[in-house]
Tab-separated table of C-alpha atoms in Angstrom:
chain	number	residue	atom	x	y	z
A	1	UNK	CA	-21.188	-47.710	66.008
A	2	UNK	CA	-18.021	-45.749	66.426
A	3	UNK	CA	-17.496	-43.865	69.656
A	4	UNK	CA	-14.581	-41.811	70.902
A	5	UNK	CA	-14.512	-40.519	74.465
A	6	UNK	CA	-12.353	-38.023	76.289
A	7	UNK	CA	-12.443	-36.279	79.625
A	8	UNK	CA	-13.649	-32.707	79.282
A	9	UNK	CA	-11.126	-30.715	81.242
A	10	UNK	CA	-7.516	-30.809	82.444
A	11	UNK	CA	-5.629	-28.167	84.402
A	12	UNK	CA	-1.857	-28.228	84.879
A	13	UNK	CA	0.861	-25.839	85.987
A	14	UNK	CA	3.313	-24.391	83.512
A	15	UNK	CA	6.352	-26.630	83.204
A	16	UNK	CA	4.529	-29.791	84.286
A	17	UNK	CA	3.623	-32.625	81.942
A	18	UNK	CA	0.062	-32.951	80.672
A	19	UNK	CA	-1.534	-36.267	79.826
A	20	UNK	CA	-4.756	-36.281	77.841
A	21	UNK	CA	-6.553	-39.597	77.526
A	22	UNK	CA	-8.924	-41.001	74.943
A	23	UNK	CA	-10.776	-44.265	74.498
A	24	UNK	CA	-12.379	-45.560	71.336
A	25	UNK	CA	-14.614	-48.476	70.526
A	26	UNK	CA	-14.013	-49.288	66.861
A	27	UNK	CA	-11.564	-52.165	66.741
A	28	UNK	CA	-11.045	-51.576	63.026
A	29	UNK	CA	-9.604	-48.106	63.649
A	30	UNK	CA	-6.514	-47.793	61.550
A	31	UNK	CA	-5.337	-44.268	62.241
A	32	UNK	CA	-5.596	-42.302	65.455
A	33	UNK	CA	-5.034	-38.568	65.615
A	34	UNK	CA	-4.614	-35.702	67.999
A	35	UNK	CA	-5.848	-32.298	66.877
A	36	UNK	CA	-5.501	-28.967	68.691
A	37	UNK	CA	-8.032	-26.158	68.489
A	38	UNK	CA	-7.217	-22.713	69.804
A	39	UNK	CA	-10.012	-20.188	70.473
A	40	UNK	CA	-11.627	-18.961	67.271
A	41	UNK	CA	-9.532	-21.241	65.082
A	42	UNK	CA	-9.959	-24.450	63.134
A	43	UNK	CA	-8.318	-27.743	63.911
A	44	UNK	CA	-4.594	-28.188	63.710
A	45	UNK	CA	-3.192	-31.684	63.373
A	46	UNK	CA	-0.616	-32.305	66.086
A	47	UNK	CA	0.311	-35.888	65.459
A	48	UNK	CA	-1.094	-39.222	64.376
A	49	UNK	CA	-0.255	-42.851	64.914
A	50	UNK	CA	-0.973	-45.985	62.933
A	51	UNK	CA	-2.705	-48.753	64.810
A	52	UNK	CA	0.265	-51.097	64.393
A	53	UNK	CA	2.431	-48.750	66.480
A	54	UNK	CA	2.334	-48.391	70.240
A	55	UNK	CA	4.301	-45.198	70.670
A	56	UNK	CA	5.283	-42.138	68.705
A	57	UNK	CA	7.379	-39.225	69.905
A	58	UNK	CA	7.615	-35.833	68.280
A	59	UNK	CA	9.535	-33.192	70.237
A	60	UNK	CA	7.440	-32.441	73.357
A	61	UNK	CA	4.620	-34.747	72.277
A	62	UNK	CA	4.421	-38.453	73.066
A	63	UNK	CA	1.535	-40.578	71.868
A	64	UNK	CA	0.895	-43.942	73.491
A	65	UNK	CA	-1.508	-46.460	72.023
A	66	UNK	CA	-2.819	-49.501	73.864
A	67	UNK	CA	-4.681	-51.283	71.122
A	68	UNK	CA	-5.890	-54.078	73.388
A	69	UNK	CA	-7.635	-51.588	75.684
A	70	UNK	CA	-8.431	-49.174	72.825
A	71	UNK	CA	-6.774	-46.395	74.782
A	72	UNK	CA	-4.815	-43.493	73.327
A	73	UNK	CA	-2.971	-40.826	75.261
A	74	UNK	CA	-1.143	-37.621	74.446
A	75	UNK	CA	1.618	-36.466	76.746
A	76	UNK	CA	2.869	-32.904	76.469
A	77	UNK	CA	6.171	-32.390	78.225
A	78	UNK	CA	7.078	-29.016	79.779
A	79	UNK	CA	3.586	-27.635	79.175
A	80	UNK	CA	3.481	-23.953	78.299
A	81	UNK	CA	0.682	-21.399	78.500
A	82	UNK	CA	0.552	-21.461	74.702
A	83	UNK	CA	-0.533	-25.087	74.927
A	84	UNK	CA	-3.856	-23.994	76.421
A	85	UNK	CA	-6.459	-25.159	73.908
A	86	UNK	CA	-8.960	-27.913	73.236
A	87	UNK	CA	-7.413	-31.220	72.212
A	88	UNK	CA	-9.409	-33.628	70.101
A	89	UNK	CA	-8.779	-37.300	69.715
A	90	UNK	CA	-9.990	-38.772	66.412
A	91	UNK	CA	-9.938	-42.084	64.621
A	92	UNK	CA	-10.483	-43.287	61.091
A	93	UNK	CA	-10.672	-46.693	59.504
A	94	UNK	CA	-8.969	-47.987	56.422
A	95	UNK	CA	-11.893	-47.309	54.122
A	96	UNK	CA	-12.261	-45.125	51.088
A	97	UNK	CA	-13.955	-42.264	52.814
A	98	UNK	CA	-11.222	-41.532	55.344
A	99	UNK	CA	-13.580	-39.468	57.439
A	100	UNK	CA	-12.760	-38.905	61.073
A	101	UNK	CA	-14.761	-39.692	64.179
A	102	UNK	CA	-13.945	-37.219	66.910
A	103	UNK	CA	-14.127	-37.200	70.657
A	104	UNK	CA	-15.766	-34.249	72.351
A	105	UNK	CA	-12.429	-32.636	73.135
A	106	UNK	CA	-10.418	-32.003	76.295
A	107	UNK	CA	-9.921	-28.410	77.338
A	108	UNK	CA	-6.376	-27.993	78.638
A	109	UNK	CA	-5.802	-25.032	80.918
A	110	UNK	CA	-2.211	-24.193	81.771
A	111	UNK	CA	-1.741	-22.143	84.931
A	112	UNK	CA	1.281	-19.788	84.977
B	1	UNK	CA	-2.070	-21.772	57.572
B	2	UNK	CA	-3.079	-25.323	56.696
B	3	UNK	CA	-3.671	-24.863	52.971
B	4	UNK	CA	-7.433	-25.115	53.376
B	5	UNK	CA	-9.233	-21.777	53.162
B	6	UNK	CA	-12.814	-21.175	54.186
B	7	UNK	CA	-14.905	-18.108	53.506
B	8	UNK	CA	-16.549	-16.294	55.058
B	9	UNK	CA	-15.047	-16.610	58.539
B	10	UNK	CA	-18.225	-15.342	60.147
B	11	UNK	CA	-21.791	-15.323	58.871
B	12	UNK	CA	-25.021	-14.128	60.417
B	13	UNK	CA	-28.166	-15.013	58.526
B	14	UNK	CA	-31.885	-14.962	59.019
B	15	UNK	CA	-33.974	-18.076	58.827
B	16	UNK	CA	-35.350	-17.125	55.419
B	17	UNK	CA	-31.994	-16.280	53.844
B	18	UNK	CA	-29.975	-18.322	51.381
B	19	UNK	CA	-26.206	-18.286	51.706
B	20	UNK	CA	-23.243	-20.433	50.748
B	21	UNK	CA	-20.058	-21.410	52.537
B	22	UNK	CA	-16.956	-21.894	50.445
B	23	UNK	CA	-13.916	-24.070	50.961
B	24	UNK	CA	-10.814	-24.173	48.804
B	25	UNK	CA	-7.703	-26.328	48.970
B	26	UNK	CA	-4.609	-26.380	46.792
B	27	UNK	CA	-2.895	-29.299	48.469
B	28	UNK	CA	-3.607	-31.722	45.644
B	29	UNK	CA	-6.034	-33.664	47.813
B	30	UNK	CA	-8.908	-35.580	46.279
B	31	UNK	CA	-11.266	-35.901	49.245
B	32	UNK	CA	-13.107	-33.067	50.960
B	33	UNK	CA	-15.341	-33.006	54.001
B	34	UNK	CA	-17.810	-30.826	55.845
B	35	UNK	CA	-17.958	-31.100	59.624
B	36	UNK	CA	-20.220	-29.311	62.083
B	37	UNK	CA	-18.943	-28.270	65.496
B	38	UNK	CA	-21.648	-27.306	67.976
B	39	UNK	CA	-21.103	-26.030	71.472
B	40	UNK	CA	-21.987	-29.194	73.324
B	41	UNK	CA	-21.456	-31.994	70.833
B	42	UNK	CA	-18.455	-33.733	69.331
B	43	UNK	CA	-17.513	-32.785	65.818
B	44	UNK	CA	-20.068	-34.276	63.456
B	45	UNK	CA	-19.294	-35.406	59.954
B	46	UNK	CA	-21.840	-34.008	57.503
B	47	UNK	CA	-20.671	-34.816	53.984
B	48	UNK	CA	-17.769	-36.533	52.271
B	49	UNK	CA	-16.702	-36.080	48.686
B	50	UNK	CA	-14.091	-38.378	47.246
B	51	UNK	CA	-12.924	-37.749	43.683
B	52	UNK	CA	-15.693	-35.143	43.410
B	53	UNK	CA	-18.392	-37.709	44.103
B	54	UNK	CA	-20.450	-37.599	47.265
B	55	UNK	CA	-19.703	-40.814	49.095
B	56	UNK	CA	-21.301	-40.102	52.407
B	57	UNK	CA	-24.161	-38.053	53.740
B	58	UNK	CA	-24.721	-38.468	57.443
B	59	UNK	CA	-28.498	-37.899	57.488
B	60	UNK	CA	-28.066	-34.168	57.275
B	61	UNK	CA	-31.286	-32.134	56.788
B	62	UNK	CA	-31.978	-31.070	53.230
B	63	UNK	CA	-31.641	-27.407	54.175
B	64	UNK	CA	-27.894	-28.118	53.859
B	65	UNK	CA	-26.863	-28.837	50.298
B	66	UNK	CA	-23.226	-29.564	49.391
B	67	UNK	CA	-21.599	-29.040	46.034
B	68	UNK	CA	-18.172	-30.141	44.868
B	69	UNK	CA	-17.528	-28.768	41.370
B	70	UNK	CA	-13.904	-29.925	41.313
B	71	UNK	CA	-11.363	-31.455	43.640
B	72	UNK	CA	-10.183	-28.077	44.911
B	73	UNK	CA	-13.507	-26.503	45.808
B	74	UNK	CA	-16.351	-27.420	48.095
B	75	UNK	CA	-19.490	-25.456	48.879
B	76	UNK	CA	-22.216	-25.782	51.455
B	77	UNK	CA	-25.433	-24.115	50.351
B	78	UNK	CA	-27.714	-23.048	53.172
B	79	UNK	CA	-31.420	-22.211	53.051
B	80	UNK	CA	-34.213	-21.826	55.588
B	81	UNK	CA	-31.931	-22.689	58.476
B	82	UNK	CA	-32.981	-22.952	62.106
B	83	UNK	CA	-31.358	-21.296	65.137
B	84	UNK	CA	-30.058	-24.713	66.234
B	85	UNK	CA	-27.979	-24.790	63.049
B	86	UNK	CA	-25.765	-22.085	64.533
B	87	UNK	CA	-22.315	-23.661	64.825
B	88	UNK	CA	-18.780	-23.659	63.502
B	89	UNK	CA	-18.668	-25.352	60.100
B	90	UNK	CA	-15.313	-26.865	59.293
B	91	UNK	CA	-14.047	-28.001	55.934
B	92	UNK	CA	-11.256	-30.536	55.619
B	93	UNK	CA	-9.353	-32.236	52.838
B	94	UNK	CA	-7.183	-35.308	52.581
B	95	UNK	CA	-5.708	-37.763	50.130
B	96	UNK	CA	-8.377	-40.443	50.073
B	97	UNK	CA	-6.304	-43.435	49.018
B	98	UNK	CA	-3.401	-42.828	51.335
B	99	UNK	CA	-5.475	-42.164	54.402
B	100	UNK	CA	-3.165	-39.992	56.356
B	101	UNK	CA	-4.010	-36.735	58.010
B	102	UNK	CA	-6.860	-34.439	57.107
B	103	UNK	CA	-6.142	-30.740	56.972
B	104	UNK	CA	-8.788	-28.417	58.308
B	105	UNK	CA	-9.770	-24.897	57.427
B	106	UNK	CA	-10.329	-22.312	60.122
B	107	UNK	CA	-14.074	-22.705	59.889
B	108	UNK	CA	-17.064	-20.481	59.298
B	109	UNK	CA	-18.817	-19.355	62.455
B	110	UNK	CA	-22.495	-19.356	61.488
B	111	UNK	CA	-25.190	-17.665	63.540
B	112	UNK	CA	-28.815	-18.098	62.526
B	113	UNK	CA	-31.133	-15.440	63.887
């Protein structure tokens, strides 16, 4: 079955770069996503990448995809205290339902 | 604001109550989803509706009953819930054929007492 795994916790200092890692098992994954969840809020899509890409950059966010190793990472440059949240990796396949399979989330704590 | 609105934001109900969660989207999407987020588990897909037809039901107990009267509205009817059903229930919508991002509501925090 599908499985998405992430480390549970990451702590960085303000101004440093953060790298959040994710591995997945479904080789038919077509889309891979990073969502952010702040306390008491729903999920906010940060960025996504198609499986035929290996990198995507969007302002402070860089997504790297190693399809061979089924490894996805999210790099946040110049991390700010407002980036403190839970970050979820998710994948979906190219089927009609388009539902997402999520990892358990990585809690990012940014120290001032 | 993602364009997906869930009500209520918080709900406390007894095990014998019947209540409904509501989700509304005006993004022109044709697929809607219910997810459950518990404290110690990954987000779990519960139900998928595509073009108003239920296309997936992930072995969810019958005390949860979804309803999708049109492509903009999705309900989750709750009855005789258990304390372990306490969780954050998230609704999402997407464009099924295109398969890009899903937009999530802010969730309903449900507590069963």
